[in-house]
Amino acid sequence: MRAVEVWETGGPEVLRVRDVPRPVPGPEEVLVRVRAAGVNRADAMIRDGSYPLAVSNTRILGLEIAGDVVGRGERATEVAVGDRVFGLVPGGAYAEYATLDHGMAVPVPPAWSYVDAASVVEVFCTAEETMLGLGRLQAGETVLIHAGGSGVGTAAIQMARHVGARVLFTAGSEDKIRRSLALGGDVGINYRTRDFAEAVREATGGEGVDVVEDFIGGSAFARHLALLKPRGRLVMVGTLGGSVTEFDLRVMFPKRLQILGFSLRNQSIAEKRAITRRFRERWLPLLVEGRTRHILDRTFPLAEAAAAHAVIDRNENYGKVILTVD
């Protein structure tokens, strides 16, 4: 089968399409003929060496798939051959075939394409588990969401609006701000032209926010702590601004702040099944009804994975980038 592998770190040009053996499903896995695969920031960070390989240690990139079940292990009883499914994988998505745990296989809604299905699970699961799970965002609270034009950011804005929170977000262009305001954001901040902390203080009358959905990390850490209200929660999802920082611990004590870290891909199968179940129960029905929606930026064929990564590297996308597999 054809697959996109990474054997050295660097720019998008290091990605190679190779012929590799087709994977064999384990006892509780299904074999999926992949039709679409999501491209995520984590994939680009694995490629450039700033993020370790997935726990599966596969050299094939990709963390989410949509396609057709063509085989299954003896205990993979929740899915039948011929089913259209989508779900999270620990690597191996950029390929013609991939294995998927049967407890994490979600049926593709009848009206959805494979591209639709490959656009939702990673971003909605991440936003659910971070902003709403760890961050415990509630109606009437205020949240700051960074990367408001990313896949996770566009999902998080809609989800925060759905639970009744006030939504402040950052993005890198006026077009992205305009589009995210239309999704339900209340205040958009162009981080290229203004210090986001100053803008947040202005928008909140100096009160700050209850939750920060943080993809930046080190370079913004101290500013985030300063912006949080008493009992505020800083949820660490990424480190695009560096992984090392220095701050005064005493800032945390009087406001009783919480700093919470998250990683989706290296959780156990049992945990990922529970995460998938929460997505199916809470957000999939709303997506099917159109009350929330996935945001698709563009698609590329599998052989053009390098071009897809270049879009991610340049932050050109608004929403998801998807690879299609003929």
Tab-separated table of C-alpha atoms in Angstrom:
chain	number	residue	atom	x	y	z
A	1	MET	CA	0.000	0.000	0.000
A	2	ARG	CA	1.010	3.644	-0.375
A	3	ALA	CA	1.783	5.627	2.770
A	4	VAL	CA	3.434	8.904	3.762
A	5	GLU	CA	6.369	8.347	6.106
A	6	VAL	CA	8.854	10.548	7.920
A	7	TRP	CA	12.373	9.186	8.462
A	8	GLU	CA	14.174	12.454	9.084
A	9	THR	CA	13.188	15.761	10.614
A	10	GLY	CA	12.827	18.934	8.623
A	11	GLY	CA	10.416	20.851	6.432
A	12	PRO	CA	7.542	19.414	4.409
A	13	GLU	CA	10.005	18.228	1.771
A	14	VAL	CA	11.170	15.363	4.037
A	15	LEU	CA	7.815	13.600	3.653
A	16	ARG	CA	7.949	10.630	1.289
A	17	VAL	CA	5.253	8.475	-0.290
A	18	ARG	CA	6.427	4.861	-0.101
A	19	ASP	CA	5.112	1.363	-0.681
A	20	VAL	CA	4.847	-0.385	2.678
A	21	PRO	CA	3.165	-3.550	3.972
A	22	ARG	CA	-0.519	-3.349	4.728
A	23	PRO	CA	-1.157	-3.376	8.523
A	24	VAL	CA	-2.748	-6.382	10.191
A	25	PRO	CA	-5.540	-5.651	12.690
A	26	GLY	CA	-5.146	-6.846	16.246
A	27	PRO	CA	-7.855	-8.816	18.062
A	28	GLU	CA	-9.864	-5.681	18.924
A	29	GLU	CA	-9.015	-3.656	15.831
A	30	VAL	CA	-10.563	-3.207	12.407
A	31	LEU	CA	-8.695	-2.715	9.144
A	32	VAL	CA	-9.919	0.425	7.385
A	33	ARG	CA	-9.530	1.315	3.740
A	34	VAL	CA	-8.717	4.961	4.326
A	35	ARG	CA	-10.600	7.499	2.226
A	36	ALA	CA	-9.638	10.674	4.109
A	37	ALA	CA	-7.158	11.582	6.846
A	38	GLY	CA	-6.931	14.711	8.960
A	39	VAL	CA	-3.769	16.828	8.925
A	40	ASN	CA	-3.023	18.233	12.371
A	41	ARG	CA	-0.455	20.562	13.879
A	42	ALA	CA	0.943	17.596	15.823
A	43	ASP	CA	1.802	15.893	12.518
A	44	ALA	CA	3.834	18.893	11.400
A	45	MET	CA	5.588	19.047	14.769
A	46	ILE	CA	6.499	15.347	14.585
A	47	ARG	CA	7.890	15.994	11.115
A	48	ASP	CA	10.012	18.967	12.168
A	49	GLY	CA	11.306	17.229	15.293
A	50	SER	CA	9.602	19.402	17.908
A	51	TYR	CA	7.195	16.638	18.971
A	52	PRO	CA	8.047	12.958	19.588
A	53	LEU	CA	6.704	10.143	17.452
A	54	ALA	CA	3.362	8.685	18.465
A	55	VAL	CA	3.362	5.875	20.995
A	56	SER	CA	2.792	3.383	18.164
A	57	ASN	CA	6.269	4.304	16.859
A	58	THR	CA	4.999	4.090	13.295
A	59	ARG	CA	6.800	6.286	10.788
A	60	ILE	CA	3.476	6.872	9.039
A	61	LEU	CA	1.992	10.187	10.138
A	62	GLY	CA	-1.627	10.975	10.893
A	63	LEU	CA	-3.936	10.752	13.911
A	64	GLU	CA	-7.469	10.485	12.457
A	65	ILE	CA	-9.083	8.628	9.593
A	66	ALA	CA	-12.349	8.023	7.795
A	67	GLY	CA	-12.981	5.073	5.496
A	68	ASP	CA	-14.458	1.609	4.983
A	69	VAL	CA	-13.996	-1.422	7.217
A	70	VAL	CA	-12.469	-4.230	5.134
A	71	GLY	CA	-11.356	-6.607	7.892
A	72	ARG	CA	-11.442	-7.088	11.638
A	73	GLY	CA	-9.919	-8.972	14.544
A	74	GLU	CA	-11.759	-11.771	16.282
A	75	ARG	CA	-12.896	-9.561	19.192
A	76	ALA	CA	-13.737	-6.467	17.133
A	77	THR	CA	-17.454	-7.114	17.461
A	78	GLU	CA	-18.770	-3.545	17.491
A	79	VAL	CA	-18.051	-2.958	13.789
A	80	ALA	CA	-18.910	-4.961	10.671
A	81	VAL	CA	-17.034	-5.325	7.407
A	82	GLY	CA	-18.459	-2.765	4.986
A	83	ASP	CA	-19.238	-0.142	7.636
A	84	ARG	CA	-18.198	3.457	6.981
A	85	VAL	CA	-16.326	4.643	10.074
A	86	PHE	CA	-14.093	7.405	11.382
A	87	GLY	CA	-11.957	7.762	14.472
A	88	LEU	CA	-8.691	8.485	16.242
A	89	VAL	CA	-5.559	6.434	15.586
A	90	PRO	CA	-2.125	6.608	17.302
A	91	GLY	CA	-0.401	7.225	13.956
A	92	GLY	CA	-0.653	5.558	10.563
A	93	ALA	CA	-3.453	7.663	9.048
A	94	TYR	CA	-1.575	8.925	5.962
A	95	ALA	CA	-1.972	5.615	4.150
A	96	GLU	CA	-4.284	3.565	1.997
A	97	TYR	CA	-5.025	1.257	4.942
A	98	ALA	CA	-4.888	1.761	8.698
A	99	THR	CA	-5.983	-0.089	11.821
A	100	LEU	CA	-8.527	1.398	14.221
A	101	ASP	CA	-9.620	0.189	17.649
A	102	HIS	CA	-13.202	-1.042	17.330
A	103	GLY	CA	-14.253	0.863	20.469
A	104	MET	CA	-13.113	4.098	18.862
A	105	ALA	CA	-14.764	3.513	15.472
A	106	VAL	CA	-17.610	5.985	14.956
A	107	PRO	CA	-20.192	5.348	12.214
A	108	VAL	CA	-20.093	7.994	9.479
A	109	PRO	CA	-23.502	9.732	9.368
A	110	PRO	CA	-25.348	8.922	6.130
A	111	ALA	CA	-25.276	12.470	4.774
A	112	TRP	CA	-21.576	12.950	5.443
A	113	SER	CA	-18.674	12.456	3.076
A	114	TYR	CA	-15.429	10.858	4.229
A	115	VAL	CA	-13.861	14.317	4.193
A	116	ASP	CA	-16.595	15.579	6.531
A	117	ALA	CA	-15.953	12.702	8.906
A	118	ALA	CA	-12.184	13.133	8.933
A	119	SER	CA	-12.609	16.801	9.864
A	120	VAL	CA	-14.250	16.485	13.276
A	121	VAL	CA	-13.067	13.861	15.722
A	122	GLU	CA	-9.627	15.138	16.724
A	123	VAL	CA	-10.645	18.776	17.068
A	124	PHE	CA	-13.932	18.243	18.879
A	125	CYS	CA	-12.455	15.629	21.226
A	126	THR	CA	-9.521	17.906	22.034
A	127	ALA	CA	-11.721	20.936	22.726
A	128	GLU	CA	-14.171	18.871	24.800
A	129	GLU	CA	-11.512	17.274	26.964
A	130	THR	CA	-9.490	20.464	27.489
A	131	MET	CA	-11.742	23.509	27.599
A	132	LEU	CA	-14.866	21.804	28.945
A	133	GLY	CA	-13.368	18.811	30.747
A	134	LEU	CA	-10.191	20.042	32.415
A	135	GLY	CA	-11.163	23.719	32.165
A	136	ARG	CA	-14.737	23.145	33.394
A	137	LEU	CA	-15.964	26.131	31.397
A	138	GLN	CA	-19.485	27.055	32.467
A	139	ALA	CA	-22.295	29.330	31.306
A	140	GLY	CA	-21.603	32.923	32.255
A	141	GLU	CA	-17.824	32.480	32.377
A	142	THR	CA	-15.302	34.006	29.993
A	143	VAL	CA	-12.758	32.010	27.980
A	144	LEU	CA	-9.714	33.059	25.953
A	145	ILE	CA	-9.146	30.681	23.028
A	146	HIS	CA	-5.879	30.973	21.151
A	147	ALA	CA	-5.524	29.860	17.506
A	148	GLY	CA	-9.122	30.753	16.824
A	149	GLY	CA	-8.762	29.929	13.129
A	150	SER	CA	-7.332	26.442	13.671
A	151	GLY	CA	-9.307	23.227	13.631
A	152	VAL	CA	-9.425	23.000	17.430
A	153	GLY	CA	-9.966	26.740	17.730
A	154	THR	CA	-12.996	26.815	15.434
A	155	ALA	CA	-14.491	23.855	17.299
A	156	ALA	CA	-13.768	25.394	20.713
A	157	ILE	CA	-15.387	28.719	19.787
A	158	GLN	CA	-18.614	26.962	18.820
A	159	MET	CA	-18.569	24.721	21.882
A	160	ALA	CA	-17.950	27.626	24.272
A	161	ARG	CA	-20.801	29.545	22.699
A	162	HIS	CA	-23.035	26.471	22.997
A	163	VAL	CA	-22.470	26.201	26.763
A	164	GLY	CA	-23.190	29.913	27.246
A	165	ALA	CA	-19.707	31.333	27.813
A	166	ARG	CA	-18.323	34.637	26.579
A	167	VAL	CA	-15.673	33.920	23.946
A	168	LEU	CA	-12.496	35.905	23.376
A	169	PHE	CA	-10.108	34.499	20.772
A	170	THR	CA	-6.889	35.273	18.939
A	171	ALA	CA	-6.127	34.802	15.244
A	172	GLY	CA	-3.472	35.969	12.809
A	173	SER	CA	-5.534	37.842	10.219
A	174	GLU	CA	-8.598	40.034	9.998
A	175	ASP	CA	-10.251	37.481	7.706
A	176	LYS	CA	-9.868	34.744	10.316
A	177	ILE	CA	-11.225	37.073	12.974
A	178	ARG	CA	-14.248	37.902	10.841
A	179	ARG	CA	-14.994	34.242	10.194
A	180	SER	CA	-14.578	33.255	13.839
A	181	LEU	CA	-16.868	36.052	14.984
A	182	ALA	CA	-19.474	34.549	12.657
A	183	LEU	CA	-19.014	31.191	14.421
A	184	GLY	CA	-19.963	32.713	17.762
A	185	GLY	CA	-16.892	34.491	19.074
A	186	ASP	CA	-17.509	37.727	20.954
A	187	VAL	CA	-14.134	39.479	20.717
A	188	GLY	CA	-11.405	38.738	18.156
A	189	ILE	CA	-7.802	39.779	18.733
A	190	ASN	CA	-5.250	39.934	15.929
A	191	TYR	CA	-2.091	38.779	17.691
A	192	ARG	CA	0.064	40.094	14.827
A	193	THR	CA	-0.967	43.701	15.429
A	194	ARG	CA	-1.755	43.841	19.147
A	195	ASP	CA	-0.617	42.355	22.448
A	196	PHE	CA	-3.354	39.883	23.296
A	197	ALA	CA	-3.072	40.441	27.059
A	198	GLU	CA	-3.684	44.159	26.703
A	199	ALA	CA	-6.661	43.479	24.434
A	200	VAL	CA	-8.142	40.974	26.911
A	201	ARG	CA	-7.847	43.412	29.796
A	202	GLU	CA	-9.583	46.065	27.708
A	203	ALA	CA	-12.377	43.722	26.588
A	204	THR	CA	-13.047	42.509	30.139
A	205	GLY	CA	-12.730	45.848	31.934
A	206	GLY	CA	-9.616	44.560	33.670
A	207	GLU	CA	-11.374	41.526	35.155
A	208	GLY	CA	-9.648	38.904	32.982
A	209	VAL	CA	-10.923	35.453	32.066
A	210	ASP	CA	-11.941	32.235	33.809
A	211	VAL	CA	-10.309	29.798	31.372
A	212	VAL	CA	-7.463	30.015	28.858
A	213	GLU	CA	-7.220	27.452	26.052
A	214	ASP	CA	-3.469	27.739	25.516
A	215	PHE	CA	-1.603	26.551	22.432
A	216	ILE	CA	1.287	28.984	22.953
A	217	GLY	CA	3.078	27.807	26.078
A	218	GLY	CA	6.243	29.404	27.374
A	219	SER	CA	6.254	32.831	25.752
A	220	ALA	CA	2.731	33.632	27.006
A	221	PHE	CA	2.706	31.738	30.310
A	222	ALA	CA	3.198	34.665	32.697
A	223	ARG	CA	0.686	36.812	30.811
A	224	HIS	CA	-1.900	34.054	31.052
A	225	LEU	CA	-1.493	33.751	34.818
A	226	ALA	CA	-1.895	37.503	35.136
A	227	LEU	CA	-5.090	37.441	33.038
A	228	LEU	CA	-6.841	34.700	35.001
A	229	LYS	CA	-9.559	35.574	37.489
A	230	PRO	CA	-9.567	34.039	40.975
A	231	ARG	CA	-9.935	30.241	40.647
A	232	GLY	CA	-9.034	30.563	36.956
A	233	ARG	CA	-7.858	27.577	34.902
A	234	LEU	CA	-4.972	27.595	32.414
A	235	VAL	CA	-5.297	24.564	30.119
A	236	MET	CA	-2.060	23.756	28.307
A	237	VAL	CA	-2.709	22.187	24.889
A	238	GLY	CA	0.433	23.145	22.941
A	239	THR	CA	3.794	24.889	23.094
A	240	LEU	CA	4.033	26.812	19.835
A	241	GLY	CA	5.675	29.643	21.740
A	242	GLY	CA	8.219	27.441	23.490
A	243	SER	CA	8.181	24.768	26.186
A	244	VAL	CA	10.381	26.474	28.794
A	245	THR	CA	9.443	29.470	30.928
A	246	GLU	CA	10.197	31.157	34.228
A	247	PHE	CA	7.587	32.726	36.483
A	248	ASP	CA	6.939	33.739	40.061
A	249	LEU	CA	5.038	30.961	41.825
A	250	ARG	CA	3.513	33.489	44.193
A	251	VAL	CA	1.244	34.732	41.419
A	252	MET	CA	-0.787	31.524	41.742
A	253	PHE	CA	-1.483	31.514	45.470
A	254	PRO	CA	-3.782	34.482	46.149
A	255	LYS	CA	-5.975	33.705	43.125
A	256	ARG	CA	-5.900	29.906	43.700
A	257	LEU	CA	-5.091	29.282	40.040
A	258	GLN	CA	-4.941	25.883	38.356
A	259	ILE	CA	-2.531	24.857	35.586
A	260	LEU	CA	-3.687	21.783	33.669
A	261	GLY	CA	-1.857	19.838	30.969
A	262	PHE	CA	-3.313	17.655	28.236
A	263	SER	CA	-2.202	15.201	25.577
A	264	LEU	CA	-4.696	13.124	23.624
A	265	ARG	CA	-2.604	10.693	21.634
A	266	ASN	CA	-0.679	8.976	24.467
A	267	GLN	CA	-3.691	8.155	26.626
A	268	SER	CA	-4.682	4.527	27.078
A	269	ILE	CA	-7.128	2.738	24.794
A	270	ALA	CA	-9.696	2.706	27.614
A	271	GLU	CA	-9.343	6.462	28.060
A	272	LYS	CA	-9.582	7.115	24.330
A	273	ARG	CA	-12.688	4.953	24.100
A	274	ALA	CA	-14.271	7.056	26.845
A	275	ILE	CA	-13.235	10.263	25.057
A	276	THR	CA	-14.757	8.963	21.819
A	277	ARG	CA	-17.951	8.018	23.648
A	278	ARG	CA	-18.303	11.504	25.092
A	279	PHE	CA	-17.868	12.972	21.618
A	280	ARG	CA	-20.513	10.644	20.158
A	281	GLU	CA	-23.011	11.408	22.897
A	282	ARG	CA	-22.571	15.166	23.202
A	283	TRP	CA	-21.283	16.635	19.932
A	284	LEU	CA	-21.970	14.229	17.087
A	285	PRO	CA	-25.759	14.759	17.292
A	286	LEU	CA	-25.269	18.533	17.198
A	287	LEU	CA	-22.941	18.227	14.223
A	288	VAL	CA	-25.424	16.043	12.350
A	289	GLU	CA	-28.222	18.520	13.104
A	290	GLY	CA	-26.070	21.442	11.933
A	291	ARG	CA	-26.181	23.213	15.314
A	292	THR	CA	-22.396	23.067	15.325
A	293	ARG	CA	-20.293	22.392	12.256
A	294	HIS	CA	-16.895	21.299	11.117
A	295	ILE	CA	-14.827	23.870	9.261
A	296	LEU	CA	-12.980	22.555	6.211
A	297	ASP	CA	-10.182	24.661	4.751
A	298	ARG	CA	-9.021	22.520	1.809
A	299	THR	CA	-8.104	19.012	0.701
A	300	PHE	CA	-5.003	17.497	-0.905
A	301	PRO	CA	-4.440	14.053	-2.397
A	302	LEU	CA	-2.253	11.738	-0.322
A	303	ALA	CA	0.700	12.196	-2.668
A	304	GLU	CA	0.655	15.936	-1.913
A	305	ALA	CA	1.027	15.608	1.855
A	306	ALA	CA	4.046	17.926	1.736
A	307	ALA	CA	1.905	20.693	0.243
A	308	ALA	CA	-0.683	20.155	2.975
A	309	HIS	CA	2.017	20.480	5.631
A	310	ALA	CA	3.297	23.672	4.027
A	311	VAL	CA	-0.152	25.214	4.477
A	312	ILE	CA	-0.121	24.242	8.166
A	313	ASP	CA	3.425	25.549	8.642
A	314	ARG	CA	2.468	28.927	7.179
A	315	ASN	CA	-0.753	29.137	9.230
A	316	GLU	CA	-2.695	29.707	6.035
A	317	ASN	CA	-5.572	27.412	6.875
A	318	TYR	CA	-8.850	28.333	8.484
A	319	GLY	CA	-10.192	25.084	9.900
A	320	LYS	CA	-9.114	21.604	8.847
A	321	VAL	CA	-6.783	20.437	6.114
A	322	ILE	CA	-7.586	16.929	4.848
A	323	LEU	CA	-5.749	14.340	2.753
A	324	THR	CA	-7.905	12.305	0.382
A	325	VAL	CA	-6.949	8.736	-0.501
A	326	ASP	CA	-8.185	7.332	-3.805
